[in-house]
Amino acid sequence: DIFIPVVENAGSEPVSKVLLAFPNIQAKNLAAIRAFGTEGKVKGLSSVLPIEVVEPSGVPPELTFFSASLHKPLQKGKILHLDVLTVFTHFLQPFPEEITQADSQLVVFQDSSHYLSPYPVKVQTLSIRLPGGRVESYTKYGNTKLVDSELKYGPYEDVPPFSYNPIIVHFENNNPFAVAKELIREIEISHWGNVQITEHYNIVHGGARLKGEFSRLDYQSRPYARGVSSFRHLIARLPARAHSIYYRDEIGNISTSHLWSDSKKTQLEIEPRFPLFGGWQTTFTIGYGLPLQDFVFSADGKRFLNITFGSPMEEILIEKLIVKVVLPEGSKDIDVSAPFPTNQWQEVKYSHLDIAGRPVLVLEKPDVIPEHNLHFQVYYKFNNISLLIEPMMLITGFFLLFVACIAYMHTDMSISKNSPSYLAKLQWDEVQATVQQIQGIFHQCLAVHDKLETSLHDLSRTGDAKSCKAARKAADAQFKELAKELKPLLLSVQSSPQSYQIWPKLDDLVAKERELQDKLMARHATVVDSVEKKQRGQDIENRISSQQQKIAALRQEVESLLEYLSEI
Amino acid sequence: MAAAILAMVPSYISRSVAGSYDNEAVAIFALVFTFYLYVKTLNTGSLFYATLNALSYFYMVCSWGGYTFIINLIPMHVLLCIVTGRYSSRLYIAYAPLVILGTLLAALVPVVGFNAVLTSEHFASFLVFIILHVVAFVYYIKGLLTPRLFKMAMTLVITVGLAVCFAVVAILVALVASSPTKGWSGRSLSLLDPTYASKYIPIIASVSEHQPPTWPSYFMDINVLAFLVPAGIISCFLPLSDASSFMVLYLVTAVYFSGVMVRLMLVLAPAACILSGIALSSAFDVLTRSMKFQLSKLFDDGPAISGNGSPNGSSASTVNTSSSKNEKTEKSEAAPKEKQSKKNRRKDKEVTESVSVKPKKEKRLSVLPLEASIVSTLLLIALGGFYVVHCVWAAAEAYSAPSIVLTSRSREGLHVFDDFREAYAWLSHNTDVDDKVASWWDYGYQTTAMANRTVIVDNNTWNNTHIATVGTAMSSPEKAAWEIFDSLDVKYVLVVFGGLVGYPSDDINKFLWMVRIGGGEFPHIKEPDYLRDGQYRVDAQATPTMLNCLMYKLCYYRFVETDGKGFDRVRGYEIGKKHFKLTHFEEVFTTHHWMVRIYKLKPQKNRIRGKLKKLKSSSKTSSTLAAGRKKNPWQ
């Protein structure tokens, strides 16, 4: 967590490489090292120098060497400004290792006041910037100064190579020691227009462990005094135009989060379910969608994803970062370019409606710090037609389903064509069909009855007996015709074994109807006769009144029977 | 209509939050499906449906203990049919396979097992089964013999049959009476005798779902259906068929059961929905028909013969006279009934209010004035609209909030109390996987599911002693409680405390049940010790036993320091004992609103073995520390 800016002077023969040395115990925790070189005195453009691990001969084995290769060899007598930035993790040890809720967190810093170098050093100073607050103790040498929160050692002149002068600083540090034990970032590309990022965090407070009680009372009444070593929120800086942001854990949404967004960035402040004290841990997941066109571009017939590697969280150390890039199904020729070495392998992920599965590129890197938040690129080939495969599959599936339904409805699936129940069903269907026909005939009959009725009405108004007779004749003919039609139908119903329920009713109906016809005809005849004989209306009414009642009764019976039939 | 009403009845929505559902939701489906198949079999007389019926009964047995409702209701209906002379072969087919197949299948379910034939809940079904066979036999003989012979045979059968019956019943009664609860399980007994549970089984009575409901809860759960149901009953009586008599019987029993327990409102809801559906659809039927008729009369004014050719449509006058005649006859029929009972009168009133269906022949003749029918249609639609609004409101406001996340509205907007999940998340991430957590059983499932920790008692703990042990620990003084918890290998104790924010269903309010249940098993816990003059209180008047019990201490530990007085917002007074220290427990976590407090059992101090261990471990850590610091590459 401490960076050491170093200025080096070199002056002998032309050299093309500069060696940097670190003790193994520090090199183990070295998360990032970067060197910038500027030739000459002018503060001009500094260029990044490539750095690699080397093992020169004849040096102590406790040291690890890095060599920065210069862009062009340094001539004799020339001066090179070299800025080296190193980032170490787990450099500060909490001491004491367990504190109570009310205590401040104290940490120990160990290093050498002399710069550990394979070269002789002319002038060197060391300054340590502390986070402010109490300094418990520090190693005192002759020219050591503590001004405000900056501790200065030196200047030392003409230091021989590999000189070492240990120092220890013990100071208060209440910065959040947020450590993600593991972070899995899943970047899923959908060519429908979205890049979905899901991040699974497992966060622990890496500082001094909490000992004894946690009292909410103390924490709430004096949060700065009691609980100063804890932290309660983290801030994530998401890219601009991030949308559908969520923050949850395995038991559901976590309601304590805030979001601000403007055109340049989206800032998400998340608060874990409880404040984190030393040694406490929690897990959560955040997810957000990004517009595709901001992160996926195409060049030379290939597409590439260009997105940052690390976590969007500020001030967080990730002990193990796994980045999974889920490419759409059907992507080919996958290639990655990352600015630093990572472990890489490929997986396959199955999602909805996948056949071959989606290729997943996995990158793993230990000890990731905010300095690693650089862009990396994933190149792949993808045909837009593949986008349509899944909708087409769905459409085809539904189409086939409906076709199958139609086919099922149109085929006879019964196992045995001779089984009695099947035959009975067939016969029953037949009976029903004929009964319907019969009903039609009876309705026609009733219509003829109505016609007769109307002709009688006309008669009473006009006294035209001839037309009335003609109507009767026509009705008679119609009745005969209908009876002819009815006969085979009735026979077929009677012969069918399924008609035992309806047959008596039907029989009854036919008889009643016949009777009704006869009565109607008879009444018609009497009325017409009496009209021809010029009898008085009153007499006619008297003569037919009894018939009238019978007719009405019959008609009602016929209708109720018909209704009964229609209900079957 | 009934389906539409059922789809949004608040009673069901209360059983499902955000798409997930209770096993009772499944059970009610099985229940209604079984009833449907029973009625279907009764109507068709098909063995196929009878078999399906037995299968769906099996499904019901698998899903809920409420299956005893089916196996008692259906025999009741069968008995009713027999008594009212409605015996038919369809009834036999509907019932006999159900009893045989259903009992066999039910016995396959491990929880039921031989209870399916042994307990009194199932006794009614077998009794009715026997009666049904006797009746079937009688009908069979009646068909075979001449009336004279039949009479003779009848007397013979009745004497012999009665003798056998009495013998069997006597044996059964003797068997049943030998058991103390008369063969009934506690649950059924608490249904039959509503005061039973509170007398003998405090654990059943302690659940709020098992309390009798209040009137507002009826209105909340079934809303306007409560008013439509009586109309539906009347519709069922006109005409009374096997199916409609079953509906009425179902409704009546369900109303009774829901009156005993709030939870059984769930059984009432489908019956209420079906009957209101019947009422509404028949009302609409009558109203729209009379509207249609009146409109056609308006348009086809005059003597012209209308095209539809039906005598009803052609001459309005005859219809009117006949309809008025009809009403007269109806009234004359109704007149003697009116004298009989007040109920009938009420029904007849409703008939004239046209909420019911008239028998088939009268149907096409009953006509209401146009204005009246339009207005009442509109009113009915408004009623339905009101129901929909209420259901949506209930679903959105009352039942959609999960009980685990509480919200309150204040001037600044919605305030979320997410304390339960905060505590469970803390437990799940910051305690050891094998640690056991003790809490009252209400939080057992939640702790298991959300915190992934073993609990001592949970919502499905059948062992009463277990629950009583935890209750005893909570109501004991600290030292005794520590010993009980230590013997249970408990590491953490979780209590729910609402006194700071005013959350009423907290452990202090449930505490009396813990005392009762604990006292039921361990007699040294006596309820009167916790009550001052029969009153439960935790203020200065409270008894010393109360103020020294573990639950009080864990809830109010350092509570006084929040406001200096220790004012409990749920109880509405200052607590009794304000300043005290815990000696055997230490607070390890309290949530943001103090709703959940978690304590850890302190390790025993004065044991030498423990001391040694501690010394060892501390020396170990110090040595590793030293080693860590000694590791210096530069030396």
Short mmCIF file of N, CA, C and O in Angstrom, two decimals, chain A residues 148-208:
data_model
loop_
_atom_site.label_atom_id
_atom_site.label_comp_id
_atom_site.label_asym_id
_atom_site.label_seq_id
_atom_site.Cartn_x
_atom_site.Cartn_y
_atom_site.Cartn_z
N ASP A 148 4.42 17.12 10.76
CA ASP A 148 3.01 16.79 10.56
C ASP A 148 2.86 15.28 10.45
O ASP A 148 3.17 14.56 11.38
N SER A 149 2.45 14.84 9.31
CA SER A 149 2.29 13.40 9.17
C SER A 149 3.29 12.85 8.17
O SER A 149 3.06 11.83 7.55
N GLU A 150 4.37 13.54 8.02
CA GLU A 150 5.37 13.02 7.09
C GLU A 150 6.66 12.74 7.84
O GLU A 150 7.18 13.60 8.57
N LEU A 151 7.16 11.56 7.65
CA LEU A 151 8.37 11.13 8.35
C LEU A 151 9.49 11.11 7.33
O LEU A 151 9.37 10.53 6.27
N LYS A 152 10.61 11.80 7.68
CA LYS A 152 11.72 11.91 6.71
C LYS A 152 12.98 11.30 7.28
O LYS A 152 13.35 11.56 8.43
N TYR A 153 13.64 10.47 6.44
CA TYR A 153 14.95 9.93 6.79
C TYR A 153 15.93 10.45 5.75
O TYR A 153 15.64 10.44 4.56
N GLY A 154 17.07 10.86 6.20
CA GLY A 154 18.07 11.29 5.23
C GLY A 154 18.22 12.79 5.23
O GLY A 154 17.69 13.47 6.12
N PRO A 155 18.92 13.33 4.29
CA PRO A 155 19.58 12.63 3.18
C PRO A 155 20.82 11.86 3.62
O PRO A 155 21.53 12.30 4.52
N TYR A 156 20.98 10.72 2.94
CA TYR A 156 22.20 9.93 3.17
C TYR A 156 23.06 10.08 1.93
O TYR A 156 22.54 10.07 0.81
N GLU A 157 24.35 10.19 2.13
CA GLU A 157 25.25 10.37 0.98
C GLU A 157 26.20 9.20 0.87
O GLU A 157 26.63 8.65 1.89
N ASP A 158 26.50 8.88 -0.36
CA ASP A 158 27.46 7.82 -0.69
C ASP A 158 27.21 6.53 0.07
O ASP A 158 27.99 6.08 0.90
N VAL A 159 26.08 5.99 -0.21
CA VAL A 159 25.72 4.72 0.43
C VAL A 159 26.26 3.59 -0.44
O VAL A 159 26.05 3.60 -1.66
N PRO A 160 26.96 2.61 0.15
CA PRO A 160 27.45 1.50 -0.68
C PRO A 160 26.31 0.61 -1.15
O PRO A 160 25.21 0.64 -0.58
N PRO A 161 26.56 -0.23 -2.16
CA PRO A 161 25.50 -1.13 -2.63
C PRO A 161 25.04 -2.09 -1.53
O PRO A 161 25.82 -2.44 -0.66
N PHE A 162 23.83 -2.50 -1.64
CA PHE A 162 23.20 -3.48 -0.71
C PHE A 162 23.30 -3.08 0.74
O PHE A 162 23.44 -3.90 1.62
N SER A 163 23.23 -1.80 1.01
CA SER A 163 23.23 -1.42 2.42
C SER A 163 21.79 -1.47 2.92
O SER A 163 20.84 -1.19 2.17
N TYR A 164 21.66 -1.80 4.19
CA TYR A 164 20.33 -2.01 4.74
C TYR A 164 20.29 -1.45 6.15
O TYR A 164 21.18 -1.69 6.94
N ASN A 165 19.29 -0.69 6.42
CA ASN A 165 19.21 -0.01 7.71
C ASN A 165 17.76 -0.07 8.18
O ASN A 165 16.94 0.76 7.82
N PRO A 166 17.38 -1.11 8.94
CA PRO A 166 15.96 -1.34 9.21
C PRO A 166 15.29 -0.23 10.03
O PRO A 166 15.92 0.33 10.93
N ILE A 167 14.10 0.08 9.68
CA ILE A 167 13.29 1.02 10.44
C ILE A 167 11.92 0.40 10.70
O ILE A 167 11.44 -0.44 9.93
N ILE A 168 11.30 0.83 11.78
CA ILE A 168 9.95 0.37 12.11
C ILE A 168 9.12 1.59 12.48
O ILE A 168 9.57 2.42 13.28
N VAL A 169 7.98 1.73 11.90
CA VAL A 169 7.07 2.81 12.27
C VAL A 169 5.78 2.19 12.77
O VAL A 169 5.23 1.28 12.13
N HIS A 170 5.33 2.65 13.89
CA HIS A 170 4.11 2.11 14.50
C HIS A 170 3.13 3.27 14.61
O HIS A 170 3.36 4.22 15.34
N PHE A 171 2.06 3.23 13.87
CA PHE A 171 1.19 4.41 13.82
C PHE A 171 -0.29 3.99 13.71
O PHE A 171 -0.61 2.84 13.45
N GLU A 172 -1.14 4.98 13.92
CA GLU A 172 -2.57 4.73 13.88
C GLU A 172 -3.07 4.81 12.44
O GLU A 172 -2.69 5.73 11.71
N ASN A 173 -3.88 3.87 12.06
CA ASN A 173 -4.41 3.90 10.70
C ASN A 173 -5.82 3.34 10.72
O ASN A 173 -6.04 2.15 10.90
N ASN A 174 -6.79 4.20 10.58
CA ASN A 174 -8.18 3.75 10.61
C ASN A 174 -8.81 3.72 9.23
O ASN A 174 -10.03 3.72 9.10
N ASN A 175 -7.99 3.73 8.21
CA ASN A 175 -8.55 3.59 6.86
C ASN A 175 -9.20 2.22 6.74
O ASN A 175 -8.78 1.27 7.37
N PRO A 176 -10.27 2.14 5.96
CA PRO A 176 -10.91 0.83 5.82
C PRO A 176 -9.97 -0.17 5.18
O PRO A 176 -9.42 0.08 4.12
N PHE A 177 -9.79 -1.27 5.86
CA PHE A 177 -8.96 -2.33 5.32
C PHE A 177 -9.85 -3.33 4.59
O PHE A 177 -9.98 -4.47 4.99
N ALA A 178 -10.47 -2.86 3.55
CA ALA A 178 -11.40 -3.75 2.84
C ALA A 178 -10.62 -4.68 1.94
O ALA A 178 -9.86 -4.24 1.09
N VAL A 179 -10.80 -5.95 2.17
CA VAL A 179 -10.12 -6.94 1.36
C VAL A 179 -11.17 -7.87 0.78
O VAL A 179 -12.01 -8.39 1.50
N ALA A 180 -11.15 -8.02 -0.53
CA ALA A 180 -12.05 -8.99 -1.15
C ALA A 180 -11.28 -10.29 -1.25
O ALA A 180 -10.29 -10.37 -1.97
N LYS A 181 -11.73 -11.27 -0.50
CA LYS A 181 -11.04 -12.56 -0.56
C LYS A 181 -11.14 -13.14 -1.95
O LYS A 181 -10.23 -13.77 -2.44
N GLU A 182 -12.30 -12.95 -2.51
CA GLU A 182 -12.48 -13.44 -3.87
C GLU A 182 -13.51 -12.56 -4.55
O GLU A 182 -14.50 -12.18 -3.94
N LEU A 183 -13.22 -12.22 -5.76
CA LEU A 183 -14.18 -11.45 -6.54
C LEU A 183 -14.32 -12.15 -7.88
O LEU A 183 -13.34 -12.41 -8.57
N ILE A 184 -15.56 -12.48 -8.20
CA ILE A 184 -15.82 -13.07 -9.51
C ILE A 184 -16.60 -12.05 -10.32
O ILE A 184 -17.68 -11.64 -9.93
N ARG A 185 -16.00 -11.61 -11.40
CA ARG A 185 -16.68 -10.65 -12.28
C ARG A 185 -17.12 -11.40 -13.51
O ARG A 185 -16.31 -12.03 -14.18
N GLU A 186 -18.38 -11.33 -13.78
CA GLU A 186 -18.86 -12.01 -14.98
C GLU A 186 -19.34 -10.95 -15.96
O GLU A 186 -20.20 -10.14 -15.62
N ILE A 187 -18.74 -10.93 -17.11
CA ILE A 187 -19.10 -9.95 -18.13
C ILE A 187 -19.78 -10.73 -19.25
O ILE A 187 -19.15 -11.55 -19.91
N GLU A 188 -21.06 -10.49 -19.42
CA GLU A 188 -21.80 -11.26 -20.41
C GLU A 188 -22.21 -10.33 -21.54
O GLU A 188 -22.87 -9.32 -21.31
N ILE A 189 -21.82 -10.71 -22.73
CA ILE A 189 -22.13 -9.86 -23.88
C ILE A 189 -23.36 -10.41 -24.57
O ILE A 189 -23.43 -11.60 -24.89
N SER A 190 -24.31 -9.53 -24.81
CA SER A 190 -25.46 -9.92 -25.61
C SER A 190 -25.49 -8.97 -26.79
O SER A 190 -25.50 -7.76 -26.61
N HIS A 191 -25.52 -9.52 -27.97
CA HIS A 191 -25.51 -8.64 -29.14
C HIS A 191 -26.87 -8.03 -29.40
O HIS A 191 -27.07 -7.35 -30.39
N TRP A 192 -27.82 -8.28 -28.52
CA TRP A 192 -29.08 -7.55 -28.60
C TRP A 192 -28.90 -6.15 -28.03
O TRP A 192 -29.85 -5.38 -27.99
N GLY A 193 -27.73 -5.85 -27.50
CA GLY A 193 -27.46 -4.47 -27.11
C GLY A 193 -27.08 -4.27 -25.66
O GLY A 193 -27.21 -3.17 -25.15
N ASN A 194 -26.60 -5.29 -25.01
CA ASN A 194 -26.33 -5.13 -23.59
C ASN A 194 -25.06 -5.87 -23.20
O ASN A 194 -24.77 -6.95 -23.70
N VAL A 195 -24.30 -5.24 -22.28
CA VAL A 195 -23.20 -5.94 -21.64
C VAL A 195 -23.57 -6.01 -20.18
O VAL A 195 -23.72 -4.99 -19.51
N GLN A 196 -23.80 -7.21 -19.69
CA GLN A 196 -24.25 -7.37 -18.30
C GLN A 196 -23.07 -7.76 -17.44
O GLN A 196 -22.36 -8.72 -17.75
N ILE A 197 -22.87 -7.01 -16.38
CA ILE A 197 -21.74 -7.30 -15.50
C ILE A 197 -22.29 -7.69 -14.14
O ILE A 197 -23.13 -7.02 -13.57
N THR A 198 -21.82 -8.81 -13.64
CA THR A 198 -22.23 -9.28 -12.33
C THR A 198 -20.98 -9.51 -11.51
O THR A 198 -20.05 -10.17 -11.98
N GLU A 199 -20.94 -8.94 -10.33
CA GLU A 199 -19.74 -9.07 -9.50
C GLU A 199 -20.11 -9.68 -8.17
O GLU A 199 -20.95 -9.16 -7.45
N HIS A 200 -19.48 -10.78 -7.84
CA HIS A 200 -19.73 -11.45 -6.57
C HIS A 200 -18.57 -11.16 -5.63
O HIS A 200 -17.45 -11.60 -5.89
N TYR A 201 -18.87 -10.44 -4.57
CA TYR A 201 -17.81 -10.07 -3.64
C TYR A 201 -17.87 -10.93 -2.38
O TYR A 201 -18.94 -11.27 -1.90
N ASN A 202 -16.70 -11.23 -1.86
CA ASN A 202 -16.60 -11.81 -0.52
C ASN A 202 -15.63 -10.92 0.22
O ASN A 202 -14.42 -11.01 0.06
N ILE A 203 -16.19 -10.02 1.04
CA ILE A 203 -15.36 -8.95 1.61
C ILE A 203 -15.09 -9.23 3.07
O ILE A 203 -15.96 -9.69 3.80
N VAL A 204 -13.87 -8.95 3.49
CA VAL A 204 -13.51 -9.12 4.88
C VAL A 204 -12.78 -7.86 5.32
O VAL A 204 -12.13 -7.18 4.51
N HIS A 205 -12.92 -7.52 6.58
CA HIS A 205 -12.15 -6.42 7.13
C HIS A 205 -10.80 -6.99 7.51
O HIS A 205 -10.68 -7.79 8.43
N GLY A 206 -9.76 -6.58 6.80
CA GLY A 206 -8.46 -7.21 6.96
C GLY A 206 -7.63 -6.63 8.08
O GLY A 206 -6.48 -7.02 8.26
N GLY A 207 -8.16 -5.70 8.86
CA GLY A 207 -7.37 -5.07 9.91
C GLY A 207 -7.36 -5.87 11.19
O GLY A 207 -7.57 -7.08 11.19
N ALA A 208 -7.11 -5.19 12.28
CA ALA A 208 -7.04 -5.86 13.58
C ALA A 208 -8.40 -6.45 13.93
O ALA A 208 -9.43 -5.81 13.75
#
